[in-house]
């Protein structure tokens, strides 16, 4: 979830967050930095502190709290209705499979992922938009840079 002033929320299972490599390094996220003969070793904080690098965004957190309070009640009902429609329709379409990281019975939001056998993501996006007026994002968004193909310089 995001709000003004570059604020947002990272949510996840405690065990995954506890063991995950911090996205950003910096003050607050690292417990100790040791410089030795073999290089620099970083010892990360435990718990959620390991994901809180840098100075806290106090203005952003206040904005996020205000947005959450203002939109919570109407959004919950709308989100549940969207989720019901989102999950019901693809189940009737051949070759469409809904994806779920945590399992089909886990709580979800209406933003979902799916694959459609025999369709490329770009063609499916155009079909949803042109034929049904549905905005769909396709391709890879914010991929892990370690998995991105390396470009080779031309000779």
Short mmCIF file of N, CA and C in Angstrom, two decimals:
data_model
loop_
_atom_site.label_atom_id
_atom_site.label_comp_id
_atom_site.label_asym_id
_atom_site.label_seq_id
_atom_site.Cartn_x
_atom_site.Cartn_y
_atom_site.Cartn_z
N UNK A 1 0.86 -1.16 0.00
CA UNK A 1 0.00 0.00 0.00
C UNK A 1 0.90 1.23 0.00
N UNK A 2 0.50 2.25 -0.75
CA UNK A 2 1.30 3.47 -0.84
C UNK A 2 0.47 4.70 -0.54
N UNK A 3 1.16 5.78 -0.18
CA UNK A 3 0.52 7.07 0.11
C UNK A 3 1.47 8.17 -0.32
N UNK A 4 1.04 9.44 -0.22
CA UNK A 4 1.93 10.54 -0.60
C UNK A 4 3.24 10.55 0.19
N UNK A 5 4.18 11.31 -0.28
CA UNK A 5 5.49 11.50 0.36
C UNK A 5 6.31 10.23 0.37
N UNK A 6 6.17 9.43 -0.68
CA UNK A 6 6.98 8.22 -0.86
C UNK A 6 6.91 7.28 0.32
N UNK A 7 5.72 7.10 0.86
CA UNK A 7 5.55 6.18 1.97
C UNK A 7 4.81 4.95 1.50
N UNK A 8 5.02 3.85 2.19
CA UNK A 8 4.35 2.62 1.82
C UNK A 8 4.44 1.61 2.94
N UNK A 9 3.88 0.44 2.68
CA UNK A 9 3.86 -0.62 3.67
C UNK A 9 4.43 -1.88 3.03
N UNK A 10 5.30 -2.53 3.75
CA UNK A 10 5.78 -3.85 3.33
C UNK A 10 5.18 -4.84 4.30
N UNK A 11 4.43 -5.78 3.79
CA UNK A 11 3.78 -6.77 4.64
C UNK A 11 4.19 -8.16 4.19
N UNK A 12 4.32 -9.04 5.13
CA UNK A 12 4.69 -10.41 4.78
C UNK A 12 4.66 -11.29 6.02
N UNK A 13 4.84 -12.55 5.79
CA UNK A 13 4.89 -13.48 6.90
C UNK A 13 6.14 -13.19 7.74
N UNK A 14 6.00 -13.19 9.06
CA UNK A 14 7.14 -12.85 9.92
C UNK A 14 8.40 -13.67 9.63
N UNK A 15 8.26 -14.97 9.38
CA UNK A 15 9.44 -15.80 9.13
C UNK A 15 10.15 -15.37 7.85
N UNK A 16 9.38 -15.02 6.81
CA UNK A 16 9.99 -14.57 5.55
C UNK A 16 10.69 -13.23 5.74
N UNK A 17 10.06 -12.31 6.43
CA UNK A 17 10.67 -11.00 6.66
C UNK A 17 11.90 -11.13 7.56
N UNK A 18 11.84 -12.02 8.53
CA UNK A 18 12.97 -12.22 9.44
C UNK A 18 14.19 -12.72 8.70
N UNK A 19 13.99 -13.62 7.74
CA UNK A 19 15.10 -14.25 7.03
C UNK A 19 15.48 -13.55 5.73
N UNK A 20 14.64 -12.64 5.25
CA UNK A 20 14.88 -12.00 3.95
C UNK A 20 16.08 -11.06 4.01
N UNK A 21 16.80 -11.01 2.92
CA UNK A 21 17.88 -10.05 2.77
C UNK A 21 17.26 -8.65 2.71
N UNK A 22 17.76 -7.70 3.49
CA UNK A 22 17.19 -6.36 3.44
C UNK A 22 17.31 -5.75 2.05
N UNK A 23 16.27 -5.04 1.64
CA UNK A 23 16.24 -4.40 0.32
C UNK A 23 17.21 -3.23 0.27
N UNK A 24 17.27 -2.45 1.35
CA UNK A 24 18.17 -1.30 1.43
C UNK A 24 19.09 -1.47 2.62
N UNK A 25 20.34 -1.06 2.44
CA UNK A 25 21.29 -1.06 3.55
C UNK A 25 21.38 0.36 4.08
N UNK A 26 21.72 0.50 5.34
CA UNK A 26 21.88 1.83 5.90
C UNK A 26 21.52 1.86 7.36
N UNK A 27 21.62 3.07 7.92
CA UNK A 27 21.35 3.26 9.34
C UNK A 27 20.02 2.67 9.74
N UNK A 28 20.03 1.92 10.81
CA UNK A 28 18.81 1.31 11.31
C UNK A 28 18.69 -0.14 10.88
N UNK A 29 19.06 -0.47 9.65
CA UNK A 29 18.94 -1.85 9.16
C UNK A 29 20.13 -2.69 9.59
N UNK A 30 21.30 -2.07 9.67
CA UNK A 30 22.46 -2.85 10.05
C UNK A 30 22.78 -2.64 11.53
N UNK A 31 23.09 -3.75 12.19
CA UNK A 31 23.40 -3.74 13.62
C UNK A 31 24.86 -3.41 13.84
N UNK A 32 25.71 -3.97 12.96
CA UNK A 32 27.13 -3.76 13.10
C UNK A 32 27.80 -3.98 11.75
N UNK A 33 28.82 -3.17 11.46
CA UNK A 33 29.61 -3.33 10.25
C UNK A 33 31.05 -3.56 10.69
N UNK A 34 31.61 -4.67 10.22
CA UNK A 34 32.96 -5.05 10.63
C UNK A 34 33.86 -5.05 9.40
N UNK A 35 34.92 -4.26 9.47
CA UNK A 35 35.90 -4.21 8.39
C UNK A 35 37.09 -5.06 8.81
N UNK A 36 37.40 -6.04 7.97
CA UNK A 36 38.50 -6.94 8.30
C UNK A 36 39.38 -7.19 7.10
N UNK A 37 40.27 -8.13 7.24
CA UNK A 37 41.23 -8.46 6.18
C UNK A 37 40.53 -8.97 4.93
N UNK A 38 39.45 -9.75 5.10
CA UNK A 38 38.75 -10.33 3.96
C UNK A 38 37.65 -9.43 3.41
N UNK A 39 37.50 -8.25 3.95
CA UNK A 39 36.48 -7.34 3.44
C UNK A 39 35.57 -6.85 4.56
N UNK A 40 34.41 -6.40 4.15
CA UNK A 40 33.45 -5.84 5.09
C UNK A 40 32.33 -6.84 5.32
N UNK A 41 31.97 -7.04 6.58
CA UNK A 41 30.87 -7.93 6.95
C UNK A 41 29.79 -7.09 7.61
N UNK A 42 28.55 -7.29 7.18
CA UNK A 42 27.43 -6.56 7.76
C UNK A 42 26.60 -7.53 8.58
N UNK A 43 26.33 -7.15 9.82
CA UNK A 43 25.44 -7.92 10.68
C UNK A 43 24.13 -7.15 10.74
N UNK A 44 23.04 -7.75 10.23
CA UNK A 44 21.75 -7.07 10.14
C UNK A 44 21.02 -7.11 11.46
N UNK A 45 20.13 -6.14 11.65
CA UNK A 45 19.25 -6.13 12.81
C UNK A 45 18.33 -7.34 12.75
N UNK A 46 17.71 -7.67 13.86
CA UNK A 46 16.74 -8.75 13.91
C UNK A 46 15.34 -8.18 13.73
N UNK A 47 14.40 -9.00 13.29
CA UNK A 47 13.01 -8.58 13.16
C UNK A 47 12.80 -7.54 12.08
N UNK A 48 11.75 -6.73 12.26
CA UNK A 48 11.39 -5.76 11.23
C UNK A 48 12.42 -4.64 11.08
N UNK A 49 13.24 -4.42 12.08
CA UNK A 49 14.25 -3.35 12.00
C UNK A 49 15.22 -3.56 10.85
N UNK A 50 15.44 -4.80 10.43
CA UNK A 50 16.38 -5.07 9.33
C UNK A 50 15.87 -4.53 7.99
N UNK A 51 14.60 -4.15 7.93
CA UNK A 51 14.02 -3.61 6.70
C UNK A 51 13.73 -2.11 6.82
N UNK A 52 14.32 -1.45 7.79
CA UNK A 52 14.05 -0.04 8.02
C UNK A 52 15.32 0.79 7.93
N UNK A 53 15.93 0.82 6.76
CA UNK A 53 17.17 1.56 6.55
C UNK A 53 16.90 3.06 6.43
N UNK A 54 17.84 3.84 6.92
CA UNK A 54 17.75 5.29 6.74
C UNK A 54 16.87 5.97 7.77
N UNK A 55 16.71 7.26 7.60
CA UNK A 55 15.89 8.06 8.52
C UNK A 55 14.41 7.76 8.30
N UNK A 56 13.66 7.66 9.38
CA UNK A 56 12.22 7.40 9.23
C UNK A 56 11.52 8.52 8.46
N UNK A 57 10.58 8.15 7.61
CA UNK A 57 9.80 9.10 6.83
C UNK A 57 8.56 9.47 7.65
N UNK A 58 8.72 10.35 8.61
CA UNK A 58 7.65 10.68 9.55
C UNK A 58 6.45 11.29 8.82
N UNK A 59 6.70 12.24 7.92
CA UNK A 59 5.61 12.87 7.18
C UNK A 59 4.88 11.83 6.34
N UNK A 60 5.63 10.93 5.70
CA UNK A 60 5.02 9.88 4.90
C UNK A 60 4.18 8.92 5.71
N UNK A 61 4.65 8.57 6.90
CA UNK A 61 3.90 7.67 7.77
C UNK A 61 2.59 8.33 8.22
N UNK A 62 2.64 9.61 8.52
CA UNK A 62 1.41 10.34 8.90
C UNK A 62 0.43 10.38 7.71
N UNK A 63 0.95 10.59 6.51
CA UNK A 63 0.10 10.59 5.31
C UNK A 63 -0.51 9.21 5.10
N UNK A 64 0.28 8.17 5.28
CA UNK A 64 -0.21 6.80 5.12
C UNK A 64 -1.32 6.49 6.13
N UNK A 65 -1.14 6.93 7.37
CA UNK A 65 -2.16 6.72 8.41
C UNK A 65 -3.45 7.45 8.04
N UNK A 66 -3.33 8.68 7.54
CA UNK A 66 -4.52 9.46 7.17
C UNK A 66 -5.26 8.80 6.01
N UNK A 67 -4.52 8.35 5.00
CA UNK A 67 -5.14 7.68 3.85
C UNK A 67 -5.84 6.40 4.30
N UNK A 68 -5.19 5.64 5.17
CA UNK A 68 -5.76 4.38 5.65
C UNK A 68 -7.06 4.62 6.41
N UNK A 69 -7.07 5.60 7.32
CA UNK A 69 -8.29 5.90 8.08
C UNK A 69 -9.42 6.38 7.17
N UNK A 70 -9.09 7.23 6.22
CA UNK A 70 -10.13 7.83 5.36
C UNK A 70 -10.76 6.82 4.41
N UNK A 71 -9.99 5.83 3.99
CA UNK A 71 -10.48 4.95 2.94
C UNK A 71 -10.81 3.54 3.40
N UNK A 72 -10.57 3.22 4.66
CA UNK A 72 -10.68 1.84 5.11
C UNK A 72 -12.08 1.24 4.91
N UNK A 73 -13.10 1.81 5.49
CA UNK A 73 -14.45 1.20 5.46
C UNK A 73 -14.98 1.03 4.04
N UNK A 74 -15.02 2.11 3.21
CA UNK A 74 -15.57 1.90 1.87
C UNK A 74 -14.71 0.97 1.03
N UNK A 75 -13.42 0.97 1.27
CA UNK A 75 -12.54 0.12 0.46
C UNK A 75 -12.69 -1.35 0.77
N UNK A 76 -12.94 -1.69 2.01
CA UNK A 76 -13.06 -3.10 2.37
C UNK A 76 -14.20 -3.75 1.60
N UNK A 77 -15.37 -3.12 1.60
CA UNK A 77 -16.53 -3.68 0.88
C UNK A 77 -16.26 -3.75 -0.62
N UNK A 78 -15.68 -2.68 -1.17
CA UNK A 78 -15.38 -2.65 -2.61
C UNK A 78 -14.33 -3.70 -2.97
N UNK A 79 -13.33 -3.83 -2.14
CA UNK A 79 -12.26 -4.81 -2.38
C UNK A 79 -12.81 -6.23 -2.38
N UNK A 80 -13.70 -6.54 -1.43
CA UNK A 80 -14.28 -7.88 -1.37
C UNK A 80 -15.13 -8.17 -2.60
N UNK A 81 -15.89 -7.19 -3.07
CA UNK A 81 -16.72 -7.38 -4.27
C UNK A 81 -15.82 -7.58 -5.50
N UNK A 82 -14.77 -6.77 -5.62
CA UNK A 82 -13.84 -6.93 -6.75
C UNK A 82 -13.15 -8.29 -6.72
N UNK A 83 -12.75 -8.71 -5.54
CA UNK A 83 -12.08 -10.00 -5.42
C UNK A 83 -13.01 -11.13 -5.84
N UNK A 84 -14.25 -11.07 -5.39
CA UNK A 84 -15.22 -12.11 -5.76
C UNK A 84 -15.38 -12.19 -7.29
N UNK A 85 -15.54 -11.02 -7.93
CA UNK A 85 -15.67 -10.98 -9.40
C UNK A 85 -14.39 -11.44 -10.08
N UNK A 86 -13.24 -11.01 -9.53
CA UNK A 86 -11.96 -11.35 -10.14
C UNK A 86 -11.70 -12.84 -10.10
N UNK A 87 -12.05 -13.49 -9.02
CA UNK A 87 -11.78 -14.93 -8.90
C UNK A 87 -12.84 -15.78 -9.58
N UNK A 88 -14.08 -15.29 -9.69
CA UNK A 88 -15.16 -16.09 -10.26
C UNK A 88 -15.06 -16.18 -11.78
N UNK A 89 -14.79 -15.10 -12.46
CA UNK A 89 -14.81 -15.08 -13.93
C UNK A 89 -13.73 -15.95 -14.57
N UNK A 90 -12.45 -15.83 -14.18
CA UNK A 90 -11.44 -16.65 -14.85
C UNK A 90 -11.67 -18.15 -14.68
N UNK A 91 -12.33 -18.55 -13.60
CA UNK A 91 -12.59 -19.97 -13.39
C UNK A 91 -13.46 -20.55 -14.49
N UNK A 92 -14.21 -19.70 -15.21
CA UNK A 92 -15.09 -20.17 -16.28
C UNK A 92 -14.39 -20.14 -17.65
N UNK A 93 -13.18 -19.59 -17.71
CA UNK A 93 -12.47 -19.46 -18.99
C UNK A 93 -11.47 -20.59 -19.14
N UNK A 94 -11.58 -21.35 -20.24
CA UNK A 94 -10.63 -22.45 -20.45
C UNK A 94 -9.20 -21.91 -20.56
N UNK A 95 -8.26 -22.65 -20.09
CA UNK A 95 -6.81 -22.38 -20.18
C UNK A 95 -6.34 -21.20 -19.34
N UNK A 96 -7.17 -20.73 -18.39
CA UNK A 96 -6.75 -19.66 -17.49
C UNK A 96 -6.56 -20.26 -16.10
N UNK A 97 -5.41 -19.99 -15.51
CA UNK A 97 -5.11 -20.50 -14.18
C UNK A 97 -4.74 -19.32 -13.28
N UNK A 98 -5.48 -19.18 -12.19
CA UNK A 98 -5.18 -18.15 -11.21
C UNK A 98 -3.96 -18.60 -10.40
N UNK A 99 -3.09 -17.66 -10.07
CA UNK A 99 -1.89 -17.97 -9.29
C UNK A 99 -2.06 -17.46 -7.87
N UNK A 100 -1.51 -18.19 -6.91
CA UNK A 100 -1.58 -17.79 -5.52
C UNK A 100 -0.31 -18.25 -4.83
N UNK A 101 0.44 -17.31 -4.29
CA UNK A 101 1.68 -17.62 -3.61
C UNK A 101 1.45 -18.40 -2.32
N UNK A 102 0.40 -18.06 -1.60
CA UNK A 102 0.15 -18.65 -0.29
C UNK A 102 -0.95 -19.70 -0.29
N UNK A 103 -1.51 -20.03 -1.45
CA UNK A 103 -2.57 -21.03 -1.52
C UNK A 103 -3.93 -20.43 -1.77
N UNK A 104 -4.80 -21.22 -2.35
CA UNK A 104 -6.13 -20.73 -2.74
C UNK A 104 -7.00 -20.29 -1.57
N UNK A 105 -6.79 -20.83 -0.38
CA UNK A 105 -7.64 -20.50 0.76
C UNK A 105 -7.08 -19.37 1.61
N UNK A 106 -5.97 -18.77 1.19
CA UNK A 106 -5.37 -17.66 1.94
C UNK A 106 -6.13 -16.37 1.68
N UNK A 107 -6.14 -15.47 2.65
CA UNK A 107 -6.76 -14.15 2.41
C UNK A 107 -6.07 -13.46 1.24
N UNK A 108 -6.85 -12.75 0.42
CA UNK A 108 -6.30 -12.11 -0.78
C UNK A 108 -6.87 -10.72 -0.94
N UNK A 109 -6.25 -9.98 -1.85
CA UNK A 109 -6.79 -8.69 -2.31
C UNK A 109 -7.19 -8.88 -3.76
N UNK A 110 -7.85 -7.87 -4.34
CA UNK A 110 -8.37 -8.05 -5.69
C UNK A 110 -7.31 -7.95 -6.77
N UNK A 111 -6.11 -7.53 -6.44
CA UNK A 111 -5.02 -7.57 -7.42
C UNK A 111 -4.52 -9.00 -7.47
N UNK A 112 -4.70 -9.65 -8.60
CA UNK A 112 -4.36 -11.06 -8.71
C UNK A 112 -3.43 -11.30 -9.88
N UNK A 113 -2.83 -12.47 -9.88
CA UNK A 113 -1.96 -12.89 -10.99
C UNK A 113 -2.53 -14.16 -11.59
N UNK A 114 -2.37 -14.29 -12.89
CA UNK A 114 -2.85 -15.49 -13.56
C UNK A 114 -2.03 -15.73 -14.82
N UNK A 115 -2.15 -16.92 -15.34
CA UNK A 115 -1.54 -17.26 -16.63
C UNK A 115 -2.64 -17.78 -17.53
N UNK A 116 -2.49 -17.53 -18.81
CA UNK A 116 -3.46 -18.00 -19.80
C UNK A 116 -2.67 -18.77 -20.85
N UNK A 117 -2.82 -20.07 -20.85
CA UNK A 117 -2.09 -20.93 -21.77
C UNK A 117 -2.40 -20.55 -23.22
N UNK A 118 -1.35 -20.35 -24.00
CA UNK A 118 -1.53 -20.03 -25.41
C UNK A 118 -1.57 -18.53 -25.71
N UNK A 119 -1.47 -17.68 -24.71
CA UNK A 119 -1.50 -16.23 -24.89
C UNK A 119 -0.19 -15.64 -24.39
N UNK A 120 0.31 -14.62 -25.09
CA UNK A 120 1.42 -13.85 -24.54
C UNK A 120 0.81 -12.76 -23.65
N UNK A 121 1.59 -12.26 -22.72
CA UNK A 121 1.05 -11.24 -21.80
C UNK A 121 0.63 -9.98 -22.55
N UNK A 122 1.38 -9.60 -23.58
CA UNK A 122 1.03 -8.38 -24.33
C UNK A 122 -0.27 -8.56 -25.12
N UNK A 123 -0.48 -9.72 -25.73
CA UNK A 123 -1.72 -9.95 -26.48
C UNK A 123 -2.94 -10.01 -25.54
N UNK A 124 -2.75 -10.63 -24.39
CA UNK A 124 -3.84 -10.73 -23.43
C UNK A 124 -4.22 -9.35 -22.90
N UNK A 125 -3.21 -8.51 -22.66
CA UNK A 125 -3.45 -7.15 -22.19
C UNK A 125 -4.27 -6.36 -23.20
N UNK A 126 -3.91 -6.45 -24.46
CA UNK A 126 -4.64 -5.74 -25.53
C UNK A 126 -6.07 -6.26 -25.62
N UNK A 127 -6.26 -7.58 -25.53
CA UNK A 127 -7.60 -8.15 -25.62
C UNK A 127 -8.48 -7.69 -24.45
N UNK A 128 -7.95 -7.71 -23.23
CA UNK A 128 -8.71 -7.23 -22.08
C UNK A 128 -9.13 -5.78 -22.26
N UNK A 129 -8.19 -4.95 -22.73
CA UNK A 129 -8.47 -3.53 -22.89
C UNK A 129 -9.47 -3.27 -24.01
N UNK A 130 -9.19 -3.82 -25.20
CA UNK A 130 -10.01 -3.54 -26.38
C UNK A 130 -11.40 -4.16 -26.30
N UNK A 131 -11.49 -5.38 -25.79
CA UNK A 131 -12.77 -6.09 -25.81
C UNK A 131 -13.61 -5.92 -24.53
N UNK A 132 -12.94 -5.61 -23.42
CA UNK A 132 -13.68 -5.56 -22.16
C UNK A 132 -13.48 -4.28 -21.36
N UNK A 133 -12.60 -3.40 -21.82
CA UNK A 133 -12.35 -2.15 -21.10
C UNK A 133 -11.70 -2.36 -19.75
N UNK A 134 -10.88 -3.42 -19.63
CA UNK A 134 -10.22 -3.75 -18.36
C UNK A 134 -8.75 -3.39 -18.47
N UNK A 135 -8.26 -2.60 -17.53
CA UNK A 135 -6.84 -2.25 -17.49
C UNK A 135 -6.05 -3.34 -16.81
N UNK A 136 -5.08 -3.89 -17.50
CA UNK A 136 -4.25 -4.98 -16.97
C UNK A 136 -2.79 -4.62 -17.17
N UNK A 137 -1.98 -4.87 -16.15
CA UNK A 137 -0.53 -4.69 -16.29
C UNK A 137 0.07 -6.01 -16.72
N UNK A 138 1.02 -5.95 -17.63
CA UNK A 138 1.66 -7.18 -18.07
C UNK A 138 3.16 -7.02 -18.00
N UNK A 139 3.86 -8.11 -18.16
CA UNK A 139 5.31 -8.17 -18.20
C UNK A 139 5.87 -8.19 -16.79
N UNK A 140 7.16 -7.87 -16.65
CA UNK A 140 7.82 -7.90 -15.35
C UNK A 140 7.92 -6.49 -14.79
N UNK A 141 7.41 -6.29 -13.58
CA UNK A 141 7.50 -5.00 -12.93
C UNK A 141 8.38 -5.16 -11.70
N UNK A 142 9.36 -4.33 -11.59
CA UNK A 142 10.30 -4.34 -10.48
C UNK A 142 10.95 -5.71 -10.31
N UNK A 143 11.53 -6.27 -11.39
CA UNK A 143 12.16 -7.58 -11.26
C UNK A 143 13.43 -7.49 -10.42
N UNK A 144 13.82 -8.58 -9.86
CA UNK A 144 15.05 -8.66 -9.10
C UNK A 144 16.22 -8.44 -10.05
N UNK A 145 17.07 -7.43 -9.81
CA UNK A 145 18.16 -7.15 -10.75
C UNK A 145 19.14 -8.30 -10.90
N UNK A 146 19.18 -9.21 -9.94
CA UNK A 146 20.09 -10.35 -10.05
C UNK A 146 19.60 -11.35 -11.08
N UNK A 147 18.33 -11.29 -11.46
CA UNK A 147 17.79 -12.24 -12.44
C UNK A 147 17.62 -11.61 -13.82
N UNK A 148 17.89 -10.32 -13.93
CA UNK A 148 17.72 -9.61 -15.20
C UNK A 148 18.82 -10.05 -16.17
N UNK A 149 18.46 -10.33 -17.43
CA UNK A 149 19.49 -10.70 -18.41
C UNK A 149 20.48 -9.56 -18.62
N UNK A 150 21.71 -9.88 -18.71
CA UNK A 150 22.75 -8.89 -18.94
C UNK A 150 22.83 -8.56 -20.43
N UNK A 151 22.91 -7.26 -20.75
CA UNK A 151 23.06 -6.89 -22.16
C UNK A 151 24.54 -6.95 -22.51
N UNK A 152 24.81 -7.36 -23.72
CA UNK A 152 26.20 -7.44 -24.16
C UNK A 152 26.48 -6.30 -25.11
N UNK A 153 27.62 -5.64 -24.94
CA UNK A 153 27.94 -4.52 -25.83
C UNK A 153 28.15 -5.00 -27.25
N UNK A 154 27.73 -4.19 -28.21
CA UNK A 154 27.94 -4.59 -29.60
C UNK A 154 29.40 -4.34 -29.99
N UNK A 155 29.84 -5.15 -30.94
CA UNK A 155 31.25 -5.07 -31.36
C UNK A 155 31.47 -3.90 -32.29
#
